[in-house]
Coordinates of C-alpha atoms and ligand atoms in Angstrom, one line a residue:
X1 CA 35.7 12.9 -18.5
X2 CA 33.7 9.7 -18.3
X3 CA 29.8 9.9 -20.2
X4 CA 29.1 7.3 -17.5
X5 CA 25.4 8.5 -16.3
X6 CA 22.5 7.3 -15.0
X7 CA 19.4 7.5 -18.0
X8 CA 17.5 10.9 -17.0
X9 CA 14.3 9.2 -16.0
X10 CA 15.9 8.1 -13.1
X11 CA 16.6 11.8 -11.6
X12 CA 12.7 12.2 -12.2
X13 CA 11.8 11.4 -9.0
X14 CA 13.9 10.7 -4.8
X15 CA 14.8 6.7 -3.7
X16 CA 12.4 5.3 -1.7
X17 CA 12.2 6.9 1.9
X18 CA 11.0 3.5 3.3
X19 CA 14.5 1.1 3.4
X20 CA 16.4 4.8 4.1
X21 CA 14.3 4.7 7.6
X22 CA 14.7 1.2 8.3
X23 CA 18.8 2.0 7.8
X24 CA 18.4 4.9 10.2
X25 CA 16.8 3.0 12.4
X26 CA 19.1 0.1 12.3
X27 CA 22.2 2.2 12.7
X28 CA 20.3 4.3 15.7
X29 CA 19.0 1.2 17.3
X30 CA 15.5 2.3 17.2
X31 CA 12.1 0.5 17.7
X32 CA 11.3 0.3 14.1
X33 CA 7.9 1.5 13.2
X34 CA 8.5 3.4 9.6
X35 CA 8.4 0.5 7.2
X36 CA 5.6 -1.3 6.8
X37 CA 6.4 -5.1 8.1
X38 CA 5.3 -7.4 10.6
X39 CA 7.4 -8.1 13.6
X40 CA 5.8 -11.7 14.1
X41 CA 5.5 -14.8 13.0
X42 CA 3.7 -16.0 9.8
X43 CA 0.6 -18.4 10.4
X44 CA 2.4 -22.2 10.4
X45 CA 0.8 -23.7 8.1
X46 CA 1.8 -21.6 4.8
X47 CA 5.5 -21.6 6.3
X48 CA 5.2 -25.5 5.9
X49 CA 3.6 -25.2 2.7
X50 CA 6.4 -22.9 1.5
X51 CA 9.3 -25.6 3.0
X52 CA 7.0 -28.7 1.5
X53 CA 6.7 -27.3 -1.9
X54 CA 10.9 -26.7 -1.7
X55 CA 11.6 -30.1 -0.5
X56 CA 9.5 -31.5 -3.6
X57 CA 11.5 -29.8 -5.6
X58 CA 9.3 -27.0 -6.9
X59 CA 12.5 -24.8 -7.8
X60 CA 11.9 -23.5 -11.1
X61 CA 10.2 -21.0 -13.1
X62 CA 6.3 -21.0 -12.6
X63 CA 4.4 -20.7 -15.7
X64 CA 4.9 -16.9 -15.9
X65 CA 1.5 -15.7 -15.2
X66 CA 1.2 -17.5 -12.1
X67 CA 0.3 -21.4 -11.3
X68 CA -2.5 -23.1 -11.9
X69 CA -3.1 -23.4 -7.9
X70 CA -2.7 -20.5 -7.4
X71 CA -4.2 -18.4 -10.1
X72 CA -7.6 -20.5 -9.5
X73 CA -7.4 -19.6 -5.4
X74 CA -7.4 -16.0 -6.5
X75 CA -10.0 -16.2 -8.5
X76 CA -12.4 -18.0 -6.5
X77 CA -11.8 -15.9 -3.3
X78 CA -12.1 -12.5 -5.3
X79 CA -15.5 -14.0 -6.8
X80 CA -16.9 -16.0 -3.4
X81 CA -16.1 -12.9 -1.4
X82 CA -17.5 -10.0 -3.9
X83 CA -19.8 -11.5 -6.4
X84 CA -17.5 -10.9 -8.6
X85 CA -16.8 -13.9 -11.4
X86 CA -13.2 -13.9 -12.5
X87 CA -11.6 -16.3 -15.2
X88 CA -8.8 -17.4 -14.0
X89 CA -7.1 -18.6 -17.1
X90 CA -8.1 -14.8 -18.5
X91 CA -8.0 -12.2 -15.8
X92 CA -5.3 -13.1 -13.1
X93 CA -1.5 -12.3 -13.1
X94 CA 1.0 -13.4 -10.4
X95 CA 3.9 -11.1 -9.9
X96 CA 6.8 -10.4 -7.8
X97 CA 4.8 -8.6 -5.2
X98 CA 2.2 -6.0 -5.7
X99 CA 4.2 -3.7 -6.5
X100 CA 5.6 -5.4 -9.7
X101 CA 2.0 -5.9 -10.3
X102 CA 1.1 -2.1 -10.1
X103 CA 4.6 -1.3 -12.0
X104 CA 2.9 -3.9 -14.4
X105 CA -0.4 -2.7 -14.8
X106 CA 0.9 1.0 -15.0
X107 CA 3.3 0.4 -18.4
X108 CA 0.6 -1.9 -20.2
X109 CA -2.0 0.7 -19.4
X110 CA -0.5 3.9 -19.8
X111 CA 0.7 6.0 -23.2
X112 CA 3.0 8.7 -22.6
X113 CA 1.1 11.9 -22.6
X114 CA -1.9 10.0 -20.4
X115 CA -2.7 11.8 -16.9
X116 CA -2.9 9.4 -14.1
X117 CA -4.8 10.4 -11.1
X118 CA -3.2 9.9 -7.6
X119 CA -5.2 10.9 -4.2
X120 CA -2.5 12.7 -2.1
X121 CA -1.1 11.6 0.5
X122 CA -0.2 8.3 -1.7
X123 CA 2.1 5.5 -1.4
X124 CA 5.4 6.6 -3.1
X125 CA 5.1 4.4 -6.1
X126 CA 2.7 5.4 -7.9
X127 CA 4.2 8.5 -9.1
X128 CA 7.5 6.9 -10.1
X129 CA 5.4 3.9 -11.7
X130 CA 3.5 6.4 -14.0
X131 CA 6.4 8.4 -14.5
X132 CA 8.4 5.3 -15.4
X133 CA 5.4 4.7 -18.0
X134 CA 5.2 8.2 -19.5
X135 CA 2.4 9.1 -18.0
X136 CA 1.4 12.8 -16.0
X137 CA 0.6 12.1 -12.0
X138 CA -2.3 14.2 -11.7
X139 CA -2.5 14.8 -7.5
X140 CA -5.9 15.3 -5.5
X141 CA -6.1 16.0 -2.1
X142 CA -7.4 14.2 0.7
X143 CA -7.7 16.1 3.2
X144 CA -7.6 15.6 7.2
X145 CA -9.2 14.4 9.9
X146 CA -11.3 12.4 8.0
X147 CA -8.9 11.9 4.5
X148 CA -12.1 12.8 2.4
X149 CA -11.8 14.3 -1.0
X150 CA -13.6 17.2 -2.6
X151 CA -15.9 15.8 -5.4
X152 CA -15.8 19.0 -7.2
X153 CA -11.7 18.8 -7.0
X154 CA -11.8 15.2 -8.2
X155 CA -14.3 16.0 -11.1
X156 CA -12.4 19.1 -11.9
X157 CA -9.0 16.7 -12.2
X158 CA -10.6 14.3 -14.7
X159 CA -10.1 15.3 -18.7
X160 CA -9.9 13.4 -21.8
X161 CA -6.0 12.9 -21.2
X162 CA -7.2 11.0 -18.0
X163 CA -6.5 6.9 -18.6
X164 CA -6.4 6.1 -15.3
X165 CA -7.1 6.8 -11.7
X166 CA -5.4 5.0 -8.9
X167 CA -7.3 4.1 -5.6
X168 CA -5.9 2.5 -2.3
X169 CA -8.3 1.5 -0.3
X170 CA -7.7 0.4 3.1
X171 CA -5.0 3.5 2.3
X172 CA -1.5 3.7 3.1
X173 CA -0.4 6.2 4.8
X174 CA -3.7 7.4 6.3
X175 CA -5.9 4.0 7.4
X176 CA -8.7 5.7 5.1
X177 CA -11.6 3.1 3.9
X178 CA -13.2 4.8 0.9
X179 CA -16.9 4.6 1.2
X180 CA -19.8 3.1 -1.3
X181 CA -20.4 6.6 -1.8
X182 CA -17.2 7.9 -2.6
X183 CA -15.9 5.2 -4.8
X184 CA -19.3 5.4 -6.5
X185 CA -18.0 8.9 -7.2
X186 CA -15.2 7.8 -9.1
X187 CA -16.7 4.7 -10.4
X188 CA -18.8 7.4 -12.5
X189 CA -16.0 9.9 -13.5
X190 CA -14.3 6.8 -14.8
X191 CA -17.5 5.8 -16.6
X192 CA -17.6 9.4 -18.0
X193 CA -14.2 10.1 -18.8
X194 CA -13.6 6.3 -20.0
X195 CA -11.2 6.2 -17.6
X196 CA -9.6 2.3 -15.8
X197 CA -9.4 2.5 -12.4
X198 CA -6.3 0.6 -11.0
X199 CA -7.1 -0.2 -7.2
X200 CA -4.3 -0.9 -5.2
X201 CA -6.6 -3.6 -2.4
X202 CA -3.1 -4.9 -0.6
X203 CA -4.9 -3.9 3.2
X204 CA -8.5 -5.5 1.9
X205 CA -8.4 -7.5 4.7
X206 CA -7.1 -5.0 7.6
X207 CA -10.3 -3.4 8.4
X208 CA -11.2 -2.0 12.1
X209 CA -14.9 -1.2 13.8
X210 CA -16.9 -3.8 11.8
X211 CA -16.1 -1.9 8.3
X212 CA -16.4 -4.6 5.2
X213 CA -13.7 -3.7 1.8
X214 CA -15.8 -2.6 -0.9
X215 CA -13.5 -3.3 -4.5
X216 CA -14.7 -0.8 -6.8
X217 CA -14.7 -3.6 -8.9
X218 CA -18.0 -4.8 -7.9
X219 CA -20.0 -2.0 -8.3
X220 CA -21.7 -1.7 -11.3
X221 CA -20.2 -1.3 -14.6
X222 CA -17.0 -1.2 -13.0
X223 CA -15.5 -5.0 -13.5
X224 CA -14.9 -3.9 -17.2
X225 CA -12.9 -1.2 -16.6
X226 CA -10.9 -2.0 -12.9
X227 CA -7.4 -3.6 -12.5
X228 CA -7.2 -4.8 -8.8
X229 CA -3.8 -5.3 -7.0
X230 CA -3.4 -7.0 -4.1
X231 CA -1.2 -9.9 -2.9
X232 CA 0.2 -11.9 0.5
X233 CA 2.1 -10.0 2.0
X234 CA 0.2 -8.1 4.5
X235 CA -2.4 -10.5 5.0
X236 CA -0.2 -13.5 5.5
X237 CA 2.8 -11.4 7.2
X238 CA 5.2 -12.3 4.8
X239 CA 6.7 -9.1 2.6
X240 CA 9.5 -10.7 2.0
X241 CA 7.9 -13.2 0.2
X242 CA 7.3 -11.3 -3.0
X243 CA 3.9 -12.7 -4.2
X244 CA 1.5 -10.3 -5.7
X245 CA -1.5 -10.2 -8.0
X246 CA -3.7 -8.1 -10.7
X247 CA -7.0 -9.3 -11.4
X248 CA -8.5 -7.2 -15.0
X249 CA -10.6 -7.8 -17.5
X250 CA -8.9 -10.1 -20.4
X251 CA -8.8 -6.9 -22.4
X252 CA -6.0 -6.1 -20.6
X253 CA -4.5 -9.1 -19.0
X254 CA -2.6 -9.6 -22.3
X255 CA -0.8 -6.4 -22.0
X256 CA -0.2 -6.4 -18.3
X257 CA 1.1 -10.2 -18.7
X258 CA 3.2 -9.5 -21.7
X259 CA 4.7 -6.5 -19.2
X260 CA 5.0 -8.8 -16.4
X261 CA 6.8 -11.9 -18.0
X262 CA 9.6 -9.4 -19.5
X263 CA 9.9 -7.7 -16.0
X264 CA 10.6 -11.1 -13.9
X265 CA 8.9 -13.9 -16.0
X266 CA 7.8 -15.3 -12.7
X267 CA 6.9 -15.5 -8.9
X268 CA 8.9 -17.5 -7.1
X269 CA 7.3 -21.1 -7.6
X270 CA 7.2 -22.7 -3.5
X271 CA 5.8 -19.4 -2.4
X272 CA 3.0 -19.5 -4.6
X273 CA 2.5 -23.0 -4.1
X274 CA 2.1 -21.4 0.1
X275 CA 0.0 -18.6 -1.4
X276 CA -2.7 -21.7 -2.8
X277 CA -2.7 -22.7 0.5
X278 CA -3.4 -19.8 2.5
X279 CA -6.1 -18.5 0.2
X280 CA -8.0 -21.6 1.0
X281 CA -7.4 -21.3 5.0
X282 CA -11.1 -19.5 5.4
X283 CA -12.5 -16.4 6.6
X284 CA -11.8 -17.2 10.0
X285 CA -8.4 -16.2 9.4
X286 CA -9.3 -12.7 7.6
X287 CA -11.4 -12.0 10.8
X288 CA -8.5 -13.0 13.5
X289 CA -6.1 -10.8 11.5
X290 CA -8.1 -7.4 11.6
X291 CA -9.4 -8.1 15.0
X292 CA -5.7 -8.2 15.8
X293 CA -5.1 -5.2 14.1
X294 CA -7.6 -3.8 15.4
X295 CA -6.1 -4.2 19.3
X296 CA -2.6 -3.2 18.1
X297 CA -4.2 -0.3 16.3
X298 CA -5.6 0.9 20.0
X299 CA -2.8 -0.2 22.0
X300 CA -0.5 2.3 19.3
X301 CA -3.5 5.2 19.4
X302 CA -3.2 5.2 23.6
X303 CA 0.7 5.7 23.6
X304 CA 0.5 8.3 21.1
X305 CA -2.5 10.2 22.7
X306 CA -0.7 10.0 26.1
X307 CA 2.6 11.7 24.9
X308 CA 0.6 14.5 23.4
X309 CA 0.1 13.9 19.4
X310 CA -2.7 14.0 17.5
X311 CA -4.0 11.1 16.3
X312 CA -6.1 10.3 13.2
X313 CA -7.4 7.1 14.0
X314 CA -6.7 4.8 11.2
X315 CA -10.3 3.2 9.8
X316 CA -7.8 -0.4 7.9
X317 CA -4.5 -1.3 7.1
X318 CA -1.6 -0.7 9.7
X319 CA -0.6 2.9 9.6
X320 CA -1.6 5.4 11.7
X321 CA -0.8 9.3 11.0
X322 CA -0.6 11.7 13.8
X323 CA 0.0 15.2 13.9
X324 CA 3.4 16.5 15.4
X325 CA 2.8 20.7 15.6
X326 CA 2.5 20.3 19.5
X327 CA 6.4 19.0 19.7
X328 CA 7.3 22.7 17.8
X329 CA 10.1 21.7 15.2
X330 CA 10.5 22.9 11.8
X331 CA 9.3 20.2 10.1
X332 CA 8.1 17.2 9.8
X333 CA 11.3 15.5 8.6
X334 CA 13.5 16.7 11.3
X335 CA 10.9 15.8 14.0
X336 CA 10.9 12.0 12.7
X337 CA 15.3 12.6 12.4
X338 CA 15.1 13.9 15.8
X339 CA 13.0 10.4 17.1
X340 CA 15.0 8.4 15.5
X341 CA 17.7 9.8 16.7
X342 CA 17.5 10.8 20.5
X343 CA 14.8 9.2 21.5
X344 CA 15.1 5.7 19.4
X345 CA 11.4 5.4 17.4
X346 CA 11.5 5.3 13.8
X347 CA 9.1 6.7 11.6
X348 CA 8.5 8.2 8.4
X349 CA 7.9 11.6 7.3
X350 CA 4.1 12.0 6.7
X351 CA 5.7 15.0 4.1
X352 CA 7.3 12.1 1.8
X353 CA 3.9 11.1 0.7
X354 CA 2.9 14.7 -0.5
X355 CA 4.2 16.0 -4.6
X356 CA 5.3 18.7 -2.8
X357 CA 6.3 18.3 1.4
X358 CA 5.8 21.7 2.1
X359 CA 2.4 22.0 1.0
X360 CA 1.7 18.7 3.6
X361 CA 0.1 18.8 7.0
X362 CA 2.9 17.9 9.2
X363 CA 2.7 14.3 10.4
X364 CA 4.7 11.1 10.9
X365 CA 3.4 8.0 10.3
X366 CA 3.2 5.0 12.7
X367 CA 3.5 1.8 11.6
X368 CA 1.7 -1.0 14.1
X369 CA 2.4 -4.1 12.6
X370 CA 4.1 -5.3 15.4
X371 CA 4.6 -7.4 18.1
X372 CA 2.4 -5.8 21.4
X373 CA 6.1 -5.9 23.4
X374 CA 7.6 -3.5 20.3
X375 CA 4.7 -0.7 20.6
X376 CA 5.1 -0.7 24.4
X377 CA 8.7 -0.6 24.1
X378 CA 8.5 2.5 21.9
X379 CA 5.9 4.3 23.9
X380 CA 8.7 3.6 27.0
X381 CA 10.9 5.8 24.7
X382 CA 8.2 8.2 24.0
X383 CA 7.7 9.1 27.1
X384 CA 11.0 10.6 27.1
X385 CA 9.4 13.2 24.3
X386 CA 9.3 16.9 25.9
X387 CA 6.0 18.3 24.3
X388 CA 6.7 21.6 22.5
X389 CA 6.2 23.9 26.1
X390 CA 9.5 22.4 27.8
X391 CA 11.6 22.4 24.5
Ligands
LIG1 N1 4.3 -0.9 2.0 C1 5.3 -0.7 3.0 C2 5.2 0.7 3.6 O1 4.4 1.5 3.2 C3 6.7 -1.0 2.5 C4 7.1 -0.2 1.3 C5 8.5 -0.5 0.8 O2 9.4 -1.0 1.5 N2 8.7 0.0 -0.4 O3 5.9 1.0 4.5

């Protein structure tokens, strides 16, 4: 018998429930609203950018934590937008996405035996990133319709194992913006606990009903101890692009660089060169992207509310949750199997971003960053949806 095995780490946590959706929905022919990617075209000018910077033969490695371009664009939009100053040369680090960036920032920051904090529901990779690092997922609740958190449960969580706390804010899965109040909360368990916070800012843009981001990096005392994530791909429509960042204090911008440079060495060069570009297009752009959002985000909420689910109306980024009790099926999971299935939406499982699905309200969650056409077409399949009565 062959010793041939995967190393145990790996059995530690499921694959990603994201590309097994968009296969379903491939092989089903469904309108595909599980993972989160645009339908539609990226703005021109970056395209060009991205093709110009090829054809002058920008092919090879970048310097490894990111190019000069680019690195100083970063810095001055964080800083002109938040009052924030950031060194470029010191603080900034260009990955393969955000998620190398939080993958990153997660093994130069964590020590096995260290308890990371995750808000639950959460985006699926933070537990395998701190798991991958060592580190303890510690899991607090937010809680529907609102998605707010129980300071007492969130103060109760912290300890002196705590090193880190994650925050996503515009949140994925729920459209949850964190308010100056509540990040203020955790800005001073951090301070107590000498904790980092590492906040995951990829929707900062994607805000509805005249809301403004807060980073928790800008409130006080805060820049000293905050890692923020964030990168193009949902503000410039291109995911497939790869380009992420962390911004941290120097203190630990050697580690998460050292990390980062082993992982990939570098972005890929032409896109970054695209990503100086667009980071300098102004905040016109910012404004006609969430104001789009913003319609799409409506358009979605009608369908839904029509065909009888719940909605919780997302406050930023491009995921709405809704509530699927009234359609009467087991679970979540085989409610989203079933609409893939027979009546062609995809969607995913609001239970995959819960420690334990059974313990999770059941929801599925929406993704509308698409094309107006593609959420009318999958309300037209909706309508087909029997509510739970004439099951
Ligand atoms: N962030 C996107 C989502 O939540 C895509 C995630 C992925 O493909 N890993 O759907």
């Amino acid at each position: 018998m062959s010793k041939v095995r995967s190393a145990r780490r790996v059995s530690a946590f499921a694959d990603s429930v994201f590309g097994e959706m968009t296969r379903l929905a491939n092989l089903h022919g469904a309108v595909n609203l599980s993972q989160g990617f645009p339908d539609f075209e990226a703005p021109a000018a970056i395209k060009d950018a991205a093709c110009a910077a090829i054809s002058r033969d920008q092919n090879q490695y970048a310097p490894p934590y990111g190019t000069r371009e680019l690195c100083e664009a970063i810095a001055g939009d964080f800083s002109r937008r938040h009052g924030v100053p950031i060194v470029a040369d010191e603080q900034v680090t260009v990955c393969c996405g955000s998620t190398e960036a939080m993958m990153a920032v997660m093994l130069s920051c964590l020590d096995p035996g260290d308890e990371v904090i995750v808000f639950e529901p959460f985006y699926e990779n933070y537990g395998p990133d701190a798991i991958l690092s060592g580190a303890t997922p510690k899991f607090v609740r937010l809680r529907e319709p609102d998605w707010a958190f129980d300071p007492a449960e969130l103060g109760a969580a912290f300890s002196n194992r705590t090193r880190a706390i994650v925050i996503n804010s515009p949140n994925n899965p729920t459209g949850k913006v964190f308010s100056r109040d509540e990040l203020q909360v955790i800005a001073e368990l951090c301070q107590r606990w000498d904790a980092i916070a590492i906040s995951d800012e990829i929707y900062e843009h994607i805000l509805f009903d005249g809301r403004a981001h807060i980073p928790i990096a800008s409130l006080p005392g805060m820049a000293e101890r905050t890692v923020t994530t964030s990168g193009l791909s949902k503000t410039f429509s291109v995911t497939g692009w790869r380009v992420g960042w962390a911004i941290a204090p120097a203190s630990l911008t050697g580690g998460i660089r050292k990390i980062h440079d082993f992982l990939t060495v570098a972005a890929p060069t032409p896109f970054q060169d695209a990503g100086a570009v667009a980071l300098t297009m102004g905040d016109e752009v910012y404004a006609a992207l969430a104001a789009g959002y913003q319609a799409k985000r409506d358009l979605l909420m009608g369908i839904l509310e029509r065909q009888g689910f719940t909605c919780y109306q997302p406050g930023g980024a491009y995921y709405l949750m809704a509530d699927v009790r009234p359609f009467g099926f087991a679970s979540d999971a085989e409610f989203a199997h079933y609409l893939i299935k027979d009546i062609g939406v995809a969607t995913i499982p609001g239970s995959s971003f819960y420690i334990d699905p059974k313990t999770a309200p059941p929801t599925v969650r929406f993704c509308f960053s698409k094309q107006d056409e593609t959420l009318r077409e999958a309300g037209r399949r909706l309508a087909k949806l029997p509510c739970s009565a004439e099951l």
